[in-house]
Structure formats: structure tokens, C-alpha cells
Amino acid sequence: MGRYKDAHDSSLADPRAFWAEAAKGIDWDQPWDTLFDDSNPPFYRWFQGGQLNTCYNALDRHVESGRADQLALIYDSPVTDSVKRYSFRELRDATALFAGVLAAQGVGKGDRVILYMPMVPEALIAMLACARIGAVHSVVFGGFASSELATRIDDSKPKAMVSASCGIEVNRVIEYKPLLDAALDMAAHKPDSCIVLQRPQATASMTAGRDVDWREAEATAQPHGCVSVAATDPLYILYTSGTTGQPKGIVRDNGGHAVALNWSMKNIYDVEPGEVYWAASDVGWVVGHSYIVYAPLLAGCTTLLYEGKPVGTPDAGAFWRVISEHQVSAMFTAPTAFRAIRQQDPEGEYIGKYDLSKFRTLYLAGERCDPDTLSWAQQKLKVPVIDHWWQTETGWAIAANCMGIEELPVKAGSPTCAVPGWDVSVLNSEGNPVEPGTIGSIVCKLPLPPGTLLTIWNADHRYQESYLQEFPGYYETGDAGMIDEDGYIHVMARTDDIINVAGHRLSTGAMEEVLAAHPDVAECAVIGVADSLKGQLPVGFMVLKAGVDRANDEIAKDVVSMVRDRIGPVAAFKLATVVQRLPKTRSGKILRATMRKIADGESFKTPATIDDPAIIDEITESLSGLGYPKG
Ligand code: COA
Ligand code: AMP
């Protein structure tokens, strides 16, 4: 562990020197006065006083330093049967022009812009154009329903919206504009304009005076230059699930973000400028923000934008085709994608049909990587398979096998060790460090390295309550796990009610709010049960109000469609059942963890505090009616 340990030790011994060195990888309009400002804890700021532009660093500087004709972006879209390539010059020009469109709509520095976009180049262009003029983007994943979009509109109060006429899910055209219109009807805040990209697969109807056609607006726009912003100014807000229906708007800065992400490309992912890097995620998630858009471009790599699925577009060889056709060096996706491929091609026969000779490393994150999936990927691909652990809040990896520093031996089930910059420990419920190998809450000592969350948008108190209050002096990750004798981190489960469905982070609390809104439901619980494809799936339990005479399965159908309408299809909420009672402690707390263990067939002890032990049998019976535990 020589080189890795040296790097990690030095990053913690002298973080200022470590990050000042990393900051040389970024072009600054004005250097910082204070490398690390701790005058207002816990609101720490990196590179205070520095000025830069993130879009300049992602595009213009590469054009100016000899990469103008190198590919910046490859858009590969099996769902539209097309491939489009942009050099750095072309992507810079397209971005500058769209920045001009935004400016013509009155969007300026500090204004928010919500993007509700499918996986098309214009999604990246709009994000980078916001960064170019100092506007703050907030991308909302296309699988979220109108009411989720409305919540984000009311929280971030955007000046403008950017959307497209549709997204394409395998072979289904999903019209986005009606969803956008419904969200705007629901929201109290009304943005001045909506810029809409008309795709050939669907034509959006436009509201005169508010909606602007992307291409028509471009025809009269002037390219816009890069606006210098403070390193500490917000670059984006990205909403993520919390414990309630009110999502948390994670705020990221410009300076620390650019420094950390640029550093990560060489040190974590071991890719060089000019190489092709592919994150098969969605621009609506943090992985998409960091590793489809910003990090590869900051580092001068070619990024790949894939509008398709691991299977079904057209087959389980889709990933291998993309890797071979575009000479991908490093790929990043979620383990669930590999489970989907393996389910359809257990022997990995498609892999042999493609030339993967340029492909060096597979990176997995977004959910726990089960050892089975890890070993299948290792055996079939014959390249290192690197699990790494991070969160929307952190923006980049907390734990990884840093391939550009030193490749450490892989331990199945562990994302390896803390990345330089991260001081990770495991604490017990009293807040004391535990012995190696003992499970507890995984925390990171404050201050966090650059590129991590500044706060929650408009909710400094919520930032402190959610992350900093439980363990003073530490950031609480919300994950439970352990660190073993060798310093390897093992991430086991969430300590809150967040579940991970196909690599998508969802709140069971938010789903419970939807179920509770059904007129016949007296109380409810939603738990995440293990699923061999998606990792976890939500299951709802409802106790009905006295005197309800509708059939139970009718009510179950209602709540399934309510969750789809109010949260979105991405919640994959398809199972709900009526029970007589919910298991609770004597103080009235629902025993969700016990319910989950019953569903997963894990051994459990009936909690001593249970109100009525007989309810356990009733729940076991209901779950068995739904087919749980599996197998
Ligand atoms: N717009 C509209 N609808 C969307 C959507 C989008 N951008 N993304 C997903 N949906 C819909 C899907 O069509 C599906 O709808 P359905 O219930 O009508 O079938 C539902 O939301 C659930 O989607 P998903 O969880 O993606 O399931 P799936 O069955 O379509 O695909 C996988 C399963 C495993 C192939 C897929 O989830 C996958 O590729 N995951 C990779 C994970 C990933 O990218 N994670 C990000 C972090 S790295
Ligand atoms: P998100 O904010 O959507 O990136 O989800 C973050 C959460 O996903 C983490 O808090 C973990 O619970 C889980 N997660 C992400 N990556 C991993 C990993 N490599 N191993 C285990 N859990 C992970």
C-alpha cells in the first residue's frame, strides 16, 4: 500500500498543500486569497476569493491548447439509431450559442435554470451553457413525475426551464412536454420561459408568450463568452431523496468541484486526456453530472453519452458494441446494469463478438456491488472491476481503488479504501469509534474535501440537521458499515429510509406520504426488499380506515398508480398489500427493519419492545402472499 498510503496520508496531514497542488490542473481567472476558509463553520469554503469559469475549463481551454479537433462528445443513441460526434470546437460553439439563447431570455449570473431533458447532446450543452454564463442549473431526471418536478420548481425558483418534446425508453416515446406543462400548472412559482427542443419523435405543443423553440431561438442568438464567477458561487443544485417527500437540493460550487473532478480523472480512474471515458448513467443523476459532463471534459477526455439501456437496445451486447465502436478506455455504470446483462446472457457470449482491446477498467457504483456480479464481470471481461462508493452529496468517490495512484488488491463486497482527501471512520451510536470489523455509522471527518456539498439550497439548517448534528465534527453519510483490519471500507446498508432501486436513490418516506394520501388508508409503511435485478424494490403495506368496503386489491392498484403519478415510473412501485395491523414498538415506531428481514428471508429477533408479537406472523403471511421471501 505504499503509493496509495503516502497520497492518503499527505492529503490528511496537509490538505491545503494537497489541494493547492491539484488546483494547478484548473485555469483560474484570478487566484484564491484563502485556500481554505474555515471562518464560518460548518460552512467551509475552498478557494475563497478565486475566480474561474467551469465551462471555460471544460471546453474553451482545450480548444485554445490544441484539442480543438479532438472529439469532446460522442452521442450514441440506439433508440434513434444514430451517432453524432462533436469536437471540442464544435461543442464549445454549440454551448456558446445556447448560452446566448439563455442570455436573450434574461438568464444571468446566479439565476436558476431547471433542465428536464432526455439523454441528448443538448442536455450537456444546456448544462455547460448555464455554467458559461454563471447561471445555476438544476437537472431533474426524466423518470420523475410532474409533481416531483413542481416541487423542484418551487424550491429553486428558476428563471427559465429547458426541456425536450420527448424521451425514448427502449421503444416507447415518452412525451415530456405534457409532464412539464402539468408541473408548471402545479407550481406556485412561474418561470419566465421554457426553451423546448423539438425532437422528430414527438412534437410538443407550445404556449405562446412562454415557450421558446430551441432551434428558432438559436437562429437569432449571439454566442456568449464565459462569465468569470467566484470559486464559491454555486454551479448547480441537484435534488436527491431525503427522508420525506421534500427532496434535498444539494448545492455544488464551481472552484472546488472543478479541482476535485479534474484530479479524480487521473488519480481514481487512471485516464489520460484524449481517451474515451463512458459513464452509462443519466444526466439527471450525480454520476451523470460528474462523469458524463464535467470530469471527462475538464480533463480533456472524450465523453460518451449513451441514450439506451444495457439490454433491449437491441440486446445484451449493447455495452460491448459501444465500447468497441468508440474505443472506450474506462467505463462506469451501476451493478444493476450488469445483473440485467447477465440475466439475458449468462455466459457472456455477446462479449466475444466485439473487440474490447482498448478497454482497460470497469468502475461500478450507485449501490452495493454484490460479490456475484463482481466476479461475473471480472471473469467475463478480464479487466479490473472497481467498486467505488459515493453519494449525490459528495459529488465524487469517498472510497475507491485509486487506479491512477496504486492498484490495491480487490476484496469482493468492499469499495476498497478512503480516497485521498477523505478521513473516514465508523462510529457507534454514542459517537465513539469502533474496533476494526465492527459495524456502525460511516462518517467523514469535517471539513470535507473540495467538490462536496456546500449546503442544501435555501435550507442551511436542514443541511446541519441532516448531516452534521448526529455526530459533531463529522459528516454523517447515512450508510452503515465497517472498516476492516486492512483499512478496507465495507458499505452494508442505509441507516435511514432511503432505498436503492436499479441504482436510483429513492425515499420510502416519500412513498409513504403518497400512500397515506389515499382516502381509505389509515396508516402505511413502505420497505425496500431485496431484488435480484434491481437490488431493491419497494413494497407497501396499508392498514385501511374502519368501514372501508372497497376490495383490497382495488386499493392496492390505486396506490400503485398514485406513486407512479406523483413520484414517477422510476420508483418501480408495483407491490402493495392490505394488512390488519403494522408491527410497532410500544412507543408506536413501525418496525420496518424487521419487516424487511422477514421479506428477505433473513434471520431476525422479534424486538423486545414490540407491541404485539402476533403481528409478526400476520406480516409473514402477507409477504408470503406476495411471494416473499423469494426462492
Ligand atoms: N424517462 C421516463 N421514464 C423513465 C426514465 C426516463 N428517463 N428512466 C426510466 N424510466 C421508466 C422506465 O421506462 C420504467 O418504466 P416502466 O415501469 O413503465 O417499465 C421505470 O421508469 C423504471 O425504470 P428502470 O429502473 O430504469 O427499469 P428498467 O426495467 O427500464 O431497466 C435496468 C432496468 C437495470 C436495465 C436499468 O435500470 C439500468 O440500466 N440501470 C442502470 C442504472 C443507472 O444508470 N444508475 C444511475 C447511477 S450509476
Ligand atoms: P446516490 O446519492 O444516488 O449516489 O446514492 C448514494 C447511496 O448509494 C449511498 O449512500 C449508498 O447507500 C449507495 N451506494 C452508492 N455506491 C455504493 C457502493 N459502491 N457500495 C455500496 N453502496 C453504495
CSV table of N, CA, C and O and ligand atoms in Angstrom, one decimal, residues 141-143 169 172 174 176 280-282 285 287 309-311 332-334 336-337 340 365-366 501-504 533-534 564 569-570 572 574, ligand 1:
chain,number,residue,atom,x,y,z
A,141,PHE,N,-34.3,14.4,-13.3
A,141,PHE,CA,-34.3,13.2,-14.1
A,141,PHE,C,-35.7,13.0,-14.7
A,141,PHE,O,-36.7,13.2,-14.1
A,142,GLY,N,-35.6,12.5,-16.0
A,142,GLY,CA,-36.8,12.4,-16.8
A,142,GLY,C,-37.8,11.3,-16.3
A,142,GLY,O,-39.0,11.4,-16.6
A,143,GLY,N,-37.4,10.4,-15.4
A,143,GLY,CA,-38.3,9.4,-14.9
A,143,GLY,C,-39.1,9.9,-13.7
A,143,GLY,O,-39.9,9.1,-13.2
A,169,GLU,N,-37.8,5.5,-24.2
A,169,GLU,CA,-37.5,4.4,-23.3
A,169,GLU,C,-37.6,3.1,-24.1
A,169,GLU,O,-38.7,2.6,-24.4
A,172,ARG,N,-40.5,3.1,-26.5
A,172,ARG,CA,-41.7,3.9,-26.2
A,172,ARG,C,-41.3,5.3,-26.2
A,172,ARG,O,-40.3,5.7,-25.5
A,174,ILE,N,-41.8,8.8,-24.7
A,174,ILE,CA,-42.4,9.4,-23.5
A,174,ILE,C,-42.5,10.9,-23.8
A,174,ILE,O,-41.4,11.6,-23.8
A,176,TYR,N,-42.5,14.5,-23.0
A,176,TYR,CA,-42.1,15.3,-21.8
A,176,TYR,C,-42.9,16.6,-21.6
A,176,TYR,O,-43.1,17.0,-20.5
A,280,ALA,N,-22.2,5.2,-18.1
A,280,ALA,CA,-23.5,4.8,-18.6
A,280,ALA,C,-24.5,5.0,-17.5
A,280,ALA,O,-24.9,4.1,-16.8
A,281,SER,N,-24.8,6.3,-17.3
A,281,SER,CA,-25.8,6.7,-16.3
A,281,SER,C,-26.7,7.7,-17.0
A,281,SER,O,-27.0,7.5,-18.2
A,282,ASP,N,-27.3,8.6,-16.3
A,282,ASP,CA,-28.2,9.6,-16.9
A,282,ASP,C,-27.8,11.0,-16.3
A,282,ASP,O,-27.4,11.1,-15.2
A,285,TRP,N,-28.8,12.2,-12.8
A,285,TRP,CA,-28.2,11.7,-11.5
A,285,TRP,C,-26.8,12.4,-11.3
A,285,TRP,O,-26.2,12.9,-12.3
A,287,VAL,N,-24.0,10.9,-11.0
A,287,VAL,CA,-23.0,10.2,-11.8
A,287,VAL,C,-22.9,10.9,-13.2
A,287,VAL,O,-21.9,11.1,-13.7
A,309,LYS,N,-30.3,1.4,-23.2
A,309,LYS,CA,-30.2,0.6,-21.9
A,309,LYS,C,-29.2,-0.5,-22.1
A,309,LYS,O,-28.7,-0.8,-23.2
A,310,PRO,N,-28.8,-1.2,-21.0
A,310,PRO,CA,-27.9,-2.3,-21.1
A,310,PRO,C,-28.4,-3.5,-21.9
A,310,PRO,O,-27.7,-4.2,-22.5
A,311,VAL,N,-29.7,-3.6,-21.8
A,311,VAL,CA,-30.4,-4.7,-22.6
A,311,VAL,C,-31.6,-4.2,-23.3
A,311,VAL,O,-32.1,-3.1,-22.9
A,332,PHE,N,-18.0,3.3,-16.6
A,332,PHE,CA,-18.6,3.5,-15.2
A,332,PHE,C,-20.1,3.2,-15.3
A,332,PHE,O,-20.8,3.9,-16.1
A,333,THR,N,-20.6,2.3,-14.6
A,333,THR,CA,-22.0,2.1,-14.5
A,333,THR,C,-22.4,1.5,-13.2
A,333,THR,O,-21.6,1.4,-12.2
A,334,ALA,N,-23.7,1.1,-13.0
A,334,ALA,CA,-24.2,0.6,-11.8
A,334,ALA,C,-24.3,-1.0,-11.9
A,334,ALA,O,-24.5,-1.5,-13.0
A,336,THR,N,-26.5,-3.0,-11.2
A,336,THR,CA,-27.8,-3.5,-11.7
A,336,THR,C,-27.7,-3.6,-13.2
A,336,THR,O,-28.4,-4.5,-13.8
A,337,ALA,N,-27.0,-2.8,-13.9
A,337,ALA,CA,-26.9,-2.9,-15.4
A,337,ALA,C,-26.2,-4.3,-15.7
A,337,ALA,O,-26.7,-4.9,-16.7
A,340,ALA,N,-28.6,-7.1,-15.2
A,340,ALA,CA,-29.6,-7.1,-16.3
A,340,ALA,C,-28.9,-7.9,-17.5
A,340,ALA,O,-29.6,-8.7,-18.1
A,365,ALA,N,-20.6,1.7,-9.3
A,365,ALA,CA,-21.1,2.5,-8.1
A,365,ALA,C,-22.6,2.7,-8.2
A,365,ALA,O,-23.2,2.3,-9.2
A,366,GLY,N,-23.1,3.3,-7.2
A,366,GLY,CA,-24.5,3.6,-7.1
A,366,GLY,C,-25.3,2.8,-6.2
A,366,GLY,O,-26.4,3.1,-5.7
A,501,VAL,N,-33.0,1.5,-5.9
A,501,VAL,CA,-33.8,0.7,-6.9
A,501,VAL,C,-33.1,0.9,-8.3
A,501,VAL,O,-33.2,1.9,-8.8
A,502,ALA,N,-32.5,-0.2,-8.7
A,502,ALA,CA,-31.8,-0.1,-10.0
A,502,ALA,C,-30.8,1.0,-10.1
A,502,ALA,O,-30.7,1.8,-11.0
A,503,GLY,N,-30.1,1.2,-8.9
A,503,GLY,CA,-29.1,2.3,-8.9
A,503,GLY,C,-29.7,3.7,-8.7
A,503,GLY,O,-29.0,4.7,-8.7
A,504,HIS,N,-31.0,3.7,-8.6
A,504,HIS,CA,-31.7,5.0,-8.4
A,504,HIS,C,-32.1,5.2,-6.9
A,504,HIS,O,-32.6,4.3,-6.3
A,533,LEU,N,-32.6,-8.3,-9.6
A,533,LEU,CA,-32.2,-7.5,-10.7
A,533,LEU,C,-31.9,-6.0,-10.3
A,533,LEU,O,-30.8,-5.5,-10.5
A,534,LYS,N,-32.9,-5.5,-9.6
A,534,LYS,CA,-32.8,-4.0,-9.3
A,534,LYS,C,-32.1,-3.8,-7.9
A,534,LYS,O,-32.0,-2.6,-7.5
A,564,ARG,N,-46.9,6.1,-9.1
A,564,ARG,CA,-46.3,6.4,-10.5
A,564,ARG,C,-46.6,7.8,-10.9
A,564,ARG,O,-45.8,8.5,-11.5
A,569,PRO,N,-42.4,6.8,-12.7
A,569,PRO,CA,-42.2,5.4,-13.0
A,569,PRO,C,-40.9,4.9,-12.4
A,569,PRO,O,-40.7,3.7,-12.1
A,570,VAL,N,-39.9,5.8,-12.2
A,570,VAL,CA,-38.6,5.3,-11.7
A,570,VAL,C,-38.7,4.7,-10.3
A,570,VAL,O,-37.8,3.9,-9.9
A,572,ALA,N,-40.6,2.4,-9.5
A,572,ALA,CA,-40.8,1.0,-9.7
A,572,ALA,C,-41.7,0.4,-8.5
A,572,ALA,O,-41.4,-0.7,-8.1
A,574,LYS,N,-44.6,-1.4,-7.5
A,574,LYS,CA,-45.7,-2.2,-8.1
A,574,LYS,C,-46.3,-3.1,-7.2
A,574,LYS,O,-47.3,-3.8,-7.5
B,1,COA,N1,-37.8,9.0,-18.6
B,1,COA,C1,-39.0,8.4,-18.5
B,1,COA,N2,-39.2,7.2,-17.9
B,1,COA,C2,-38.1,6.6,-17.4
B,1,COA,C3,-36.8,7.1,-17.5
B,1,COA,C4,-36.7,8.4,-18.1
B,1,COA,N3,-35.5,9.0,-18.2
B,1,COA,N4,-35.9,6.3,-16.9
B,1,COA,C5,-36.6,5.2,-16.5
B,1,COA,N5,-37.9,5.4,-16.8
B,1,COA,C6,-39.0,4.4,-16.5
B,1,COA,C7,-38.8,3.1,-17.2
B,1,COA,O1,-39.3,3.1,-18.6
B,1,COA,C8,-39.6,2.1,-16.4
B,1,COA,O2,-40.9,2.3,-16.6
B,1,COA,P1,-42.0,1.1,-16.6
B,1,COA,O3,-42.3,0.9,-15.2
B,1,COA,O4,-43.1,1.6,-17.4
B,1,COA,O5,-41.3,-0.1,-17.2
B,1,COA,C9,-39.4,2.7,-15.0
B,1,COA,O6,-39.0,4.1,-15.1
B,1,COA,C10,-38.2,2.1,-14.2
B,1,COA,O7,-37.0,2.2,-14.9
B,1,COA,P2,-35.7,1.5,-14.6
B,1,COA,O8,-35.5,1.4,-13.1
B,1,COA,O9,-34.6,2.0,-15.4
B,1,COA,O10,-36.0,0.0,-15.0
B,1,COA,P3,-36.0,-0.7,-16.4
B,1,COA,O11,-36.7,-2.0,-16.2
B,1,COA,O12,-36.4,0.1,-17.5
B,1,COA,O13,-34.4,-1.0,-16.6
B,1,COA,C11,-32.2,-1.5,-15.8
B,1,COA,C12,-33.7,-1.8,-15.6
B,1,COA,C13,-31.4,-2.3,-14.8
B,1,COA,C14,-31.8,-2.0,-17.2
B,1,COA,C15,-31.9,0.0,-15.8
B,1,COA,O14,-32.4,0.5,-14.5
B,1,COA,C16,-30.5,0.4,-15.9
B,1,COA,O15,-29.9,0.4,-16.9
B,1,COA,N6,-29.9,0.9,-14.8
B,1,COA,C17,-28.6,1.4,-14.8
B,1,COA,C18,-28.6,2.2,-13.5
B,1,COA,C19,-28.1,3.6,-13.6
B,1,COA,O16,-27.9,4.2,-14.7
B,1,COA,N7,-27.9,4.2,-12.4
B,1,COA,C20,-27.5,5.5,-12.2
B,1,COA,C21,-26.4,5.6,-11.2
B,1,COA,S1,-24.9,4.9,-11.9
